[in-house]
Amino acid sequence: MFEIRHSDLAGRIGKLETPHGVVETPAFVPVVHPVKQTVSTQFLKKMGFELVITNAYITLRHYGDEARKRGIHDIIGFDGSVMTDSGGYQVLEYGSVDVEPADMAQFEKDIRSDIPIPLDKPTGYGLEYEMAKQYVETTLKNSKETLQVVGETDAIWVGPVQGAEHSDLVEHSAKELDSMGFQLMALGSPVELMEAYEFATLARMIAAAKKVIPAKPVHLFGAGHPLTIPLAVALGCDMFDSASYMLYAKDGRYMTPNATMRLDELTYLPCQCDICSTHSAQELKGLEMDERIIAIAKHNLHVLKAEVDSVKQSILDGRLWEYVMQKARAHPKLMEAARLFADLEMLEAGTPAFKEKAVYLYEPIDQHRPEAKRYRKIVSQYKSQKRRLVLCPETDLHPFYSTRSFRETLKRNPDAQICSYNPFLGIIPAEISDIFPAAHNIVTRSAYFSNDYPTFVQSLKSFVANNNFEEVVIVTSDAFIEGAAREAGISVRIVGQHEQL
Ligand SMILES: [Zn+2]
């Protein structure tokens, strides 16, 4: 049902098979109104959206038995895959809906939804713990009942994970749904988190769920901001639905890859989609209201689609870390979320052991990328038989053992363990200086400060502790390595480049 083709960090490119076709993930899933949709589903299909989501509760209220006869694909005029929300959003907005979970489940089955969602009770954001816990339990009960009602089915029923900012509830929720047998999980209602730019809370919520369900596909409800897409994908979300393209358009908000702007404030249109290449900002503003809303909505969809495609390409290139960190500069709160990546062990499993392209290393956060952690782990197992450690600065040429500086140092001192070093990767023994990414990285050449690189200090300290060196020699004076040695409590001798060791 779900097959992973490529991965980087916890992000992956996959194929999700539904009764109405195969959906490539990560996928943005546009919300379609079952009654008053203004951007046609044919247009969405033509743009390349293979999956849309619509509301089964509104469909039930508006069409009733007619929807059972015609099926949801005919009702919304879309022959691709259709996901149906059950009314959870209405619960969030109005407190409750007048339908039982079992009836809703039967209805979603009857209208032949490909990816139906049980009637859940979203926790939203800011709900106090006890109340959130009750909502989680209600959702779990409804979900269990739903599975009993629908029995054997081709549809992919969604396990709605609730709990929001209460990580232990999120974990509990995911664990229970996983054991009930749900094959696709959806993370509850981050809309309010995103409106408050609480990206770090969102990241923690996703991480809590992924810890329990690392392999199964995960959908993120209501994530329709181009800024959050790279973050969510890197953390392991495979799909995200949103009505933002339309809601923002109604509000006169024009999406760009790094922000949303008010159309009123734009003099230029920084986009080349069909709408923007045929209208000036002035012309777009001058359109009659309904027409203008549809035009902005189409543009917004274009931006969202392009964002997902950029993220996918970054996964293929092995540059998702670089992409997320670059994106994080669009908003300080996004940077706050990206910084959490430093401590997330879950980013390692999906990161390839070898990448065709070099990793780019810029600033302290990059010492925590999975490739760097992995390399330091390898070095921490390294056993040297030598009694003297010689540390040489890195050159632009890789691997270190192929450089002149290494050969000369070796000639002068054949009995030493010769290593180079890199602030991001730690100690690099010449013998394993060709292991990825020691020979496959490009660093910004500038002054580094050892107190910004605690992983480096640790790497030096444990390398010395794990071996039996009687002396540590530093070739050419360098404030970074001298500072690191001081912090690691290691006494060193410093010699010049051509000095006799
Ligand atoms: Zn555009």
Coordinates of C-alpha atoms and ligand atoms in Angstrom, one line a residue:
M1 CA 0.0 0.0 0.0
F2 CA 2.8 2.4 0.9
E3 CA 6.2 2.1 -0.7
I4 CA 9.2 4.3 0.1
R5 CA 11.4 5.1 -2.9
H6 CA 13.9 7.6 -1.6
S7 CA 14.6 9.3 1.7
D8 CA 16.6 12.0 3.4
L9 CA 16.4 12.9 7.1
A10 CA 12.9 11.6 8.1
G11 CA 11.5 12.8 4.7
R12 CA 10.7 10.3 2.0
I13 CA 9.4 10.1 -1.6
G14 CA 6.8 7.3 -1.6
K15 CA 3.9 5.7 -3.5
L16 CA 0.6 5.4 -1.8
E17 CA -1.8 3.0 -3.5
T18 CA -5.5 3.8 -3.2
P19 CA -8.5 2.2 -4.9
H20 CA -8.5 5.1 -7.4
G21 CA -4.8 5.1 -8.3
V22 CA -1.3 5.8 -7.0
V23 CA -0.5 9.0 -5.2
E24 CA 3.1 10.1 -5.1
T25 CA 4.1 11.5 -1.7
P26 CA 4.9 13.9 -0.2
A27 CA 1.6 15.3 -1.5
F28 CA -0.2 18.5 -0.9
V29 CA -3.9 17.6 -0.7
P30 CA -6.2 20.5 -1.6
V31 CA -9.4 20.8 0.3
V32 CA -12.5 20.7 -2.0
H33 CA -15.9 21.9 -0.9
P34 CA -18.5 19.3 -1.8
V35 CA -21.1 22.0 -2.5
K36 CA -19.6 25.3 -3.3
Q37 CA -16.1 24.6 -4.8
T38 CA -15.0 27.5 -7.1
V39 CA -11.6 26.3 -8.3
S40 CA -12.7 23.3 -10.4
T41 CA -11.5 19.8 -9.5
Q42 CA -10.6 19.4 -13.2
F43 CA -8.2 22.3 -12.8
L44 CA -6.7 20.6 -9.7
K45 CA -6.2 17.4 -11.6
K46 CA -4.6 19.2 -14.5
M47 CA -2.2 20.9 -12.1
G48 CA -1.1 17.5 -11.0
F49 CA -2.9 16.9 -7.7
E50 CA -3.6 13.2 -7.6
L51 CA -5.4 13.4 -4.3
V52 CA -8.0 15.8 -2.8
I53 CA -9.9 15.9 0.4
T54 CA -13.5 16.8 0.9
N55 CA -15.9 16.9 3.8
A56 CA -18.1 13.8 4.3
Y57 CA -20.2 15.5 7.0
I58 CA -21.3 18.4 4.7
T59 CA -21.8 15.8 1.9
L60 CA -24.1 13.8 4.1
R61 CA -26.1 16.9 5.2
H62 CA -26.4 18.3 1.7
Y63 CA -26.8 15.2 -0.5
G64 CA -27.8 12.3 1.8
D65 CA -28.8 9.2 -0.1
E66 CA -27.9 10.8 -3.4
A67 CA -24.2 10.7 -2.4
R68 CA -24.6 7.0 -1.6
K69 CA -25.9 6.4 -5.1
R70 CA -23.5 8.5 -7.0
G71 CA -20.4 8.1 -4.9
I72 CA -18.1 10.9 -3.7
H73 CA -16.0 10.9 -6.9
D74 CA -19.0 11.8 -9.0
I75 CA -20.3 14.3 -6.5
I76 CA -17.1 16.4 -6.6
G77 CA -16.2 15.5 -10.2
F78 CA -12.8 14.0 -9.5
D79 CA -11.6 10.6 -10.8
G80 CA -8.4 10.6 -8.8
S81 CA -8.1 9.6 -5.2
V82 CA -10.4 11.2 -2.7
M83 CA -9.9 11.5 1.1
T84 CA -12.8 12.4 3.3
D85 CA -12.8 14.2 6.5
S86 CA -15.6 13.2 8.8
G87 CA -16.7 16.3 10.5
G88 CA -13.8 16.7 13.0
Y89 CA -13.2 20.1 11.7
Q90 CA -16.8 21.1 12.4
V91 CA -16.4 19.6 15.9
L92 CA -13.4 21.9 16.3
E93 CA -15.3 24.9 15.0
Y94 CA -18.8 24.4 16.5
G95 CA -18.2 21.9 19.4
S96 CA -20.1 18.9 18.1
V97 CA -21.9 17.4 15.1
D98 CA -25.2 15.7 15.1
V99 CA -24.1 12.3 13.8
E100 CA -22.9 9.1 15.4
P101 CA -19.4 7.7 14.7
A102 CA -20.9 4.5 13.4
D103 CA -23.3 6.2 11.0
M104 CA -20.5 8.4 9.7
A105 CA -18.3 5.4 9.1
Q106 CA -21.0 3.6 7.2
F107 CA -21.7 6.8 5.1
E108 CA -18.0 7.2 4.2
K109 CA -17.9 3.6 3.2
D110 CA -21.1 4.0 1.1
I111 CA -19.8 7.0 -0.8
R112 CA -16.6 4.9 -1.6
S113 CA -14.0 7.3 -0.2
D114 CA -10.5 6.1 -0.9
I115 CA -9.0 7.5 2.3
P116 CA -11.8 8.0 4.9
I117 CA -11.2 9.4 8.4
P118 CA -13.3 8.3 11.4
L119 CA -15.3 10.9 13.3
D120 CA -12.6 12.4 15.6
K121 CA -12.6 15.0 18.3
P122 CA -9.7 17.3 17.5
T123 CA -7.8 18.7 20.5
G124 CA -6.8 21.9 18.6
Y125 CA -4.2 23.9 20.5
G126 CA -4.3 25.3 24.0
L127 CA -6.6 22.8 25.5
E128 CA -5.8 21.9 29.1
Y129 CA -4.4 18.4 29.7
E130 CA -7.4 16.6 31.3
M131 CA -9.7 17.9 28.6
A132 CA -7.2 17.0 25.8
K133 CA -7.0 13.5 27.3
Q134 CA -10.8 13.1 27.2
Y135 CA -10.8 14.1 23.5
V136 CA -8.0 11.6 22.8
E137 CA -10.0 8.8 24.4
T138 CA -13.2 9.8 22.6
T139 CA -11.3 9.7 19.3
L140 CA -9.7 6.3 20.1
K141 CA -13.2 4.9 21.0
N142 CA -14.7 6.3 17.8
S143 CA -11.8 4.9 15.7
K144 CA -12.2 1.4 17.1
E145 CA -15.9 1.5 16.5
T146 CA -15.4 2.7 13.0
L147 CA -13.1 -0.3 12.2
Q148 CA -15.8 -2.7 13.5
V149 CA -18.5 -1.1 11.4
V150 CA -16.6 -1.0 8.1
G151 CA -15.1 -4.5 8.3
E152 CA -13.1 -5.7 5.3
T153 CA -12.4 -2.8 2.9
D154 CA -10.0 -1.6 0.2
A155 CA -10.1 1.9 1.5
I156 CA -7.3 3.2 3.6
W157 CA -8.8 4.2 6.9
V158 CA -7.0 6.9 8.7
G159 CA -6.0 6.7 12.4
P160 CA -6.5 10.3 13.7
V161 CA -3.8 11.1 16.2
Q162 CA -4.8 13.7 18.7
G163 CA -3.1 15.3 21.7
A164 CA -1.5 18.5 20.1
E165 CA 1.1 20.0 22.4
H166 CA 0.8 17.2 25.0
S167 CA 3.5 14.9 23.7
D168 CA 2.6 11.9 25.9
L169 CA -1.0 12.0 24.7
V170 CA 0.2 12.2 21.1
E171 CA 2.4 9.1 21.8
H172 CA -0.4 7.2 23.5
S173 CA -2.8 8.1 20.7
A174 CA -0.4 6.9 18.0
K175 CA 0.4 3.7 19.8
E176 CA -3.2 2.7 20.3
L177 CA -4.2 3.5 16.7
D178 CA -1.1 1.6 15.4
S179 CA -2.1 -1.5 17.3
M180 CA -5.7 -1.2 16.1
G181 CA -4.2 -1.8 12.6
F182 CA -4.6 1.6 11.0
Q183 CA -2.2 1.9 8.0
L184 CA -2.2 5.6 7.6
M185 CA -2.0 8.1 10.5
A186 CA -3.1 11.7 10.5
L187 CA -1.9 14.2 13.0
G188 CA -4.5 16.4 14.5
S189 CA -5.2 20.0 13.8
P190 CA -2.0 22.1 13.7
V191 CA -4.0 25.0 12.1
E192 CA -4.0 27.0 15.2
L193 CA -0.4 26.2 16.0
M194 CA 0.5 27.5 12.5
E195 CA -1.6 30.6 12.8
A196 CA 0.3 31.4 16.0
Y197 CA 3.6 30.6 14.2
E198 CA 4.2 27.9 16.9
F199 CA 6.4 25.9 14.5
A200 CA 8.6 24.5 17.3
T201 CA 5.5 23.1 19.1
L202 CA 4.4 21.6 15.8
A203 CA 7.8 20.0 15.2
R204 CA 7.7 18.5 18.7
M205 CA 4.2 17.1 18.1
I206 CA 5.3 15.5 14.8
A207 CA 8.4 14.1 16.4
A208 CA 6.4 12.6 19.3
A209 CA 4.1 10.7 16.9
K210 CA 6.9 9.6 14.5
K211 CA 8.8 8.1 17.4
V212 CA 5.9 5.6 17.8
I213 CA 5.1 5.1 14.0
P214 CA 8.3 5.7 12.1
A215 CA 7.4 3.6 9.0
K216 CA 3.7 4.1 8.3
P217 CA 2.6 7.1 6.2
V218 CA 1.6 10.2 8.1
H219 CA -0.8 12.9 7.1
L220 CA -0.7 16.3 8.7
F221 CA -4.1 18.1 9.0
G222 CA -4.4 21.7 7.9
A223 CA -0.7 22.4 6.9
G224 CA -1.1 24.7 4.0
H225 CA 1.6 27.3 4.5
P226 CA 4.6 27.0 2.1
L227 CA 6.9 27.7 5.0
T228 CA 5.8 24.6 7.0
I229 CA 6.0 22.1 4.2
P230 CA 9.8 21.5 4.2
L231 CA 9.8 21.3 8.0
A232 CA 6.9 18.8 8.0
V233 CA 8.4 16.7 5.3
A234 CA 11.8 16.6 6.9
L235 CA 10.2 15.4 10.1
G236 CA 8.4 12.5 8.3
C237 CA 5.0 13.8 7.2
D238 CA 3.9 12.4 3.8
M239 CA 0.7 14.3 3.1
F240 CA -0.9 17.6 4.2
D241 CA -4.3 19.0 3.4
S242 CA -5.4 22.5 3.5
A243 CA -8.0 25.0 2.4
S244 CA -5.4 27.8 2.8
Y245 CA -5.1 28.4 -0.9
M246 CA -8.8 29.5 -0.9
L247 CA -9.0 31.0 2.6
Y248 CA -5.9 33.2 2.0
A249 CA -7.3 34.2 -1.4
K250 CA -10.5 35.4 0.2
D251 CA -8.5 37.4 2.6
G252 CA -6.4 39.0 -0.2
R253 CA -3.3 37.1 0.8
Y254 CA -0.8 36.1 -1.9
M255 CA 1.6 33.2 -1.1
T256 CA 5.3 33.3 -2.0
P257 CA 7.8 30.6 -1.2
N258 CA 8.9 32.4 1.9
A259 CA 5.9 34.4 3.2
T260 CA 2.4 35.4 2.5
M261 CA 1.9 39.0 1.3
R262 CA -1.1 41.2 1.1
L263 CA -2.1 41.7 -2.6
D264 CA -2.8 45.4 -1.6
E265 CA 0.8 45.9 -0.8
L266 CA 2.3 44.3 -3.9
T267 CA 3.6 46.4 -6.8
Y268 CA 5.2 43.4 -8.5
L269 CA 4.1 39.8 -8.8
P270 CA 7.2 37.6 -7.9
C271 CA 5.8 34.6 -9.7
Q272 CA 5.5 33.2 -13.3
C273 CA 2.5 31.0 -13.0
D274 CA -0.3 31.3 -15.6
I275 CA -2.1 34.0 -13.5
C276 CA 1.0 36.1 -12.7
S277 CA 2.5 35.9 -16.1
T278 CA -0.7 37.2 -17.7
H279 CA -1.6 39.9 -15.1
S280 CA 0.3 42.8 -13.6
A281 CA -0.2 43.4 -9.8
Q282 CA -2.4 46.3 -10.8
E283 CA -4.6 44.2 -13.1
L284 CA -4.9 41.5 -10.5
K285 CA -6.1 44.0 -7.9
G286 CA -8.5 45.4 -10.4
L287 CA -10.4 42.2 -11.0
E288 CA -13.9 41.8 -9.9
M289 CA -14.0 40.2 -6.4
D290 CA -15.0 36.6 -7.3
E291 CA -12.7 36.5 -10.2
R292 CA -9.9 37.9 -8.1
I293 CA -10.3 35.3 -5.4
I294 CA -10.2 32.5 -7.9
A295 CA -7.1 34.0 -9.6
I296 CA -5.2 34.3 -6.2
A297 CA -6.3 30.8 -5.2
K298 CA -4.9 29.4 -8.4
H299 CA -1.7 31.2 -7.9
N300 CA -1.5 30.0 -4.2
L301 CA -2.0 26.4 -5.4
H302 CA 0.9 26.9 -7.8
V303 CA 3.1 28.1 -5.0
L304 CA 2.2 25.1 -2.8
K305 CA 2.7 22.6 -5.6
A306 CA 6.1 24.2 -6.4
E307 CA 7.1 24.0 -2.8
V308 CA 6.3 20.3 -2.5
D309 CA 8.2 19.7 -5.8
S310 CA 11.3 21.6 -4.5
V311 CA 11.3 19.5 -1.3
K312 CA 11.0 16.3 -3.3
Q313 CA 14.0 17.4 -5.5
S314 CA 15.9 18.1 -2.3
I315 CA 15.3 14.6 -1.1
L316 CA 16.6 13.2 -4.4
D317 CA 19.6 15.4 -4.2
G318 CA 20.3 14.5 -0.6
R319 CA 20.1 18.2 0.3
L320 CA 17.0 18.3 2.5
W321 CA 19.0 19.5 5.5
E322 CA 20.4 22.4 3.5
Y323 CA 16.9 23.2 2.1
V324 CA 15.2 23.2 5.6
M325 CA 18.0 25.4 7.1
Q326 CA 17.8 27.8 4.1
K327 CA 14.0 27.9 4.5
A328 CA 14.3 28.5 8.2
R329 CA 15.7 31.9 7.5
A330 CA 12.3 33.0 6.3
H331 CA 11.0 33.4 9.8
P332 CA 12.7 33.4 13.3
K333 CA 10.1 31.0 14.6
L334 CA 10.8 28.6 11.9
M335 CA 14.5 28.8 12.7
E336 CA 13.5 27.9 16.3
A337 CA 11.8 24.8 15.0
A338 CA 14.7 23.9 12.7
R339 CA 17.2 24.1 15.7
L340 CA 15.3 21.2 17.3
F341 CA 16.8 19.0 14.5
A342 CA 20.0 19.0 16.5
D343 CA 18.7 16.6 19.0
L344 CA 16.4 14.4 16.8
E345 CA 17.9 11.0 16.5
M346 CA 15.0 10.0 14.2
L347 CA 16.5 12.0 11.4
E348 CA 19.3 9.4 11.0
A349 CA 17.6 6.3 9.8
G350 CA 16.3 7.8 6.5
T351 CA 19.5 9.7 5.7
P352 CA 21.6 7.7 3.1
A353 CA 25.0 6.5 4.3
F354 CA 26.5 7.9 1.1
K355 CA 25.4 10.8 -1.0
E356 CA 26.5 11.7 -4.6
K357 CA 26.6 15.4 -3.7
A358 CA 28.9 17.0 -1.1
V359 CA 27.3 18.2 2.1
Y360 CA 27.4 22.0 2.6
L361 CA 28.5 23.1 6.1
Y362 CA 28.0 26.7 7.1
E363 CA 27.3 27.2 10.8
P364 CA 27.2 25.5 14.2
I365 CA 23.8 23.9 13.7
D366 CA 25.3 21.9 10.8
Q367 CA 27.6 19.9 13.3
H368 CA 24.4 18.1 14.3
R369 CA 23.3 16.9 10.9
P370 CA 23.0 13.1 10.7
E371 CA 26.0 12.6 8.4
A372 CA 28.3 14.4 10.9
K373 CA 26.9 12.5 13.8
R374 CA 27.4 9.2 12.0
Y375 CA 31.0 10.1 11.1
R376 CA 31.9 11.0 14.6
K377 CA 30.4 7.7 15.7
I378 CA 32.7 5.8 13.4
V379 CA 35.7 7.8 14.6
S380 CA 34.8 7.1 18.2
Q381 CA 35.4 3.3 17.5
Y382 CA 38.7 4.0 15.8
K383 CA 41.7 2.4 17.5
S384 CA 45.2 3.6 16.8
Q385 CA 48.4 1.7 17.6
K386 CA 50.5 4.8 17.5
R387 CA 51.9 6.7 20.5
R388 CA 51.8 10.2 19.1
L389 CA 48.9 12.1 17.6
V390 CA 49.5 14.7 15.0
L391 CA 46.7 17.1 14.1
C392 CA 46.9 18.9 10.8
P393 CA 44.5 21.6 9.5
E394 CA 42.2 20.5 6.7
T395 CA 42.8 21.7 3.2
D396 CA 40.3 22.1 0.4
L397 CA 41.6 18.9 -1.2
H398 CA 39.9 15.6 -0.2
P399 CA 40.5 13.0 1.0
F400 CA 43.1 14.1 3.5
Y401 CA 45.4 11.1 2.8
S402 CA 45.8 12.3 -0.8
T403 CA 47.2 15.7 0.1
R404 CA 50.7 16.9 0.0
S405 CA 50.4 18.1 3.6
F406 CA 49.6 14.6 4.7
R407 CA 52.5 13.0 2.8
E408 CA 55.0 15.5 4.1
T409 CA 53.8 15.1 7.7
L410 CA 54.0 11.3 7.3
K411 CA 57.5 11.5 5.8
R412 CA 58.7 13.5 8.8
N413 CA 57.0 11.3 11.3
P414 CA 56.2 7.8 10.1
D415 CA 55.3 6.6 13.6
A416 CA 52.5 9.1 14.3
Q417 CA 48.7 8.8 14.0
I418 CA 48.1 11.6 11.6
C419 CA 44.6 13.2 11.6
S420 CA 43.0 16.3 10.1
Y421 CA 40.1 18.0 11.7
N422 CA 36.9 19.8 10.7
P423 CA 34.8 21.8 13.1
F424 CA 31.6 20.1 11.9
L425 CA 32.8 16.5 11.7
G426 CA 35.4 16.3 14.4
I427 CA 38.7 14.4 14.2
I428 CA 39.4 12.8 10.8
P429 CA 42.0 10.0 11.0
A430 CA 43.9 10.0 7.6
E431 CA 43.2 6.2 7.2
I432 CA 39.4 6.9 7.1
S433 CA 39.5 10.3 5.6
D434 CA 37.7 9.0 2.5
I435 CA 34.6 7.9 4.3
F436 CA 31.5 10.0 3.6
P437 CA 31.2 12.9 4.3
A438 CA 34.9 13.5 5.4
A439 CA 35.9 13.7 1.7
H440 CA 32.5 15.0 0.5
N441 CA 31.9 18.3 2.1
I442 CA 32.4 22.0 1.5
V443 CA 32.8 24.4 4.4
T444 CA 32.7 28.1 4.6
R445 CA 36.2 29.3 5.2
S446 CA 36.1 31.6 8.2
A447 CA 37.2 31.8 11.8
Y448 CA 35.6 29.2 14.0
F449 CA 35.3 29.3 17.7
S450 CA 35.6 26.0 19.6
N451 CA 32.9 26.9 22.1
D452 CA 30.4 26.9 19.2
Y453 CA 31.3 23.3 18.5
P454 CA 30.9 21.2 21.6
T455 CA 30.6 18.0 19.4
F456 CA 34.1 18.8 18.1
V457 CA 35.5 19.2 21.6
Q458 CA 33.9 15.9 22.6
S459 CA 35.2 14.2 19.5
L460 CA 38.8 15.3 20.3
K461 CA 38.4 14.4 24.0
S462 CA 37.1 10.8 23.3
F463 CA 39.6 10.2 20.5
V464 CA 42.5 10.9 22.9
A465 CA 40.8 9.0 25.8
N466 CA 40.2 5.9 23.6
N467 CA 43.8 5.6 22.5
N468 CA 47.2 5.6 24.2
F469 CA 48.9 8.7 22.9
E470 CA 51.9 9.9 24.8
E471 CA 51.9 13.2 23.0
V472 CA 49.5 15.4 21.0
V473 CA 51.1 17.7 18.4
I474 CA 49.3 20.4 16.5
V475 CA 50.7 21.4 13.2
T476 CA 50.5 25.2 12.7
S477 CA 49.0 27.4 15.3
D478 CA 45.2 27.7 15.0
A479 CA 42.9 29.2 17.6
F480 CA 40.1 26.8 17.0
I481 CA 42.0 23.5 17.6
E482 CA 44.0 25.1 20.5
G483 CA 40.8 26.2 22.1
A484 CA 39.2 22.8 21.6
A485 CA 42.2 21.1 23.2
R486 CA 42.0 23.5 26.2
E487 CA 38.3 22.8 26.6
A488 CA 39.0 19.0 26.3
G489 CA 41.7 19.3 29.0
I490 CA 44.4 18.0 26.6
S491 CA 47.9 19.5 26.6
V492 CA 49.5 19.9 23.2
R493 CA 52.7 20.9 21.6
I494 CA 52.4 23.3 18.6
V495 CA 54.8 23.2 15.7
G496 CA 55.0 25.1 12.5
Q497 CA 54.0 23.7 9.1
H498 CA 57.6 22.7 8.1
E499 CA 59.1 22.4 11.5
Q500 CA 60.6 19.1 12.5
L501 CA 58.2 17.2 14.7
Ligands
ZN1 ZN 1.6 33.2 -9.6

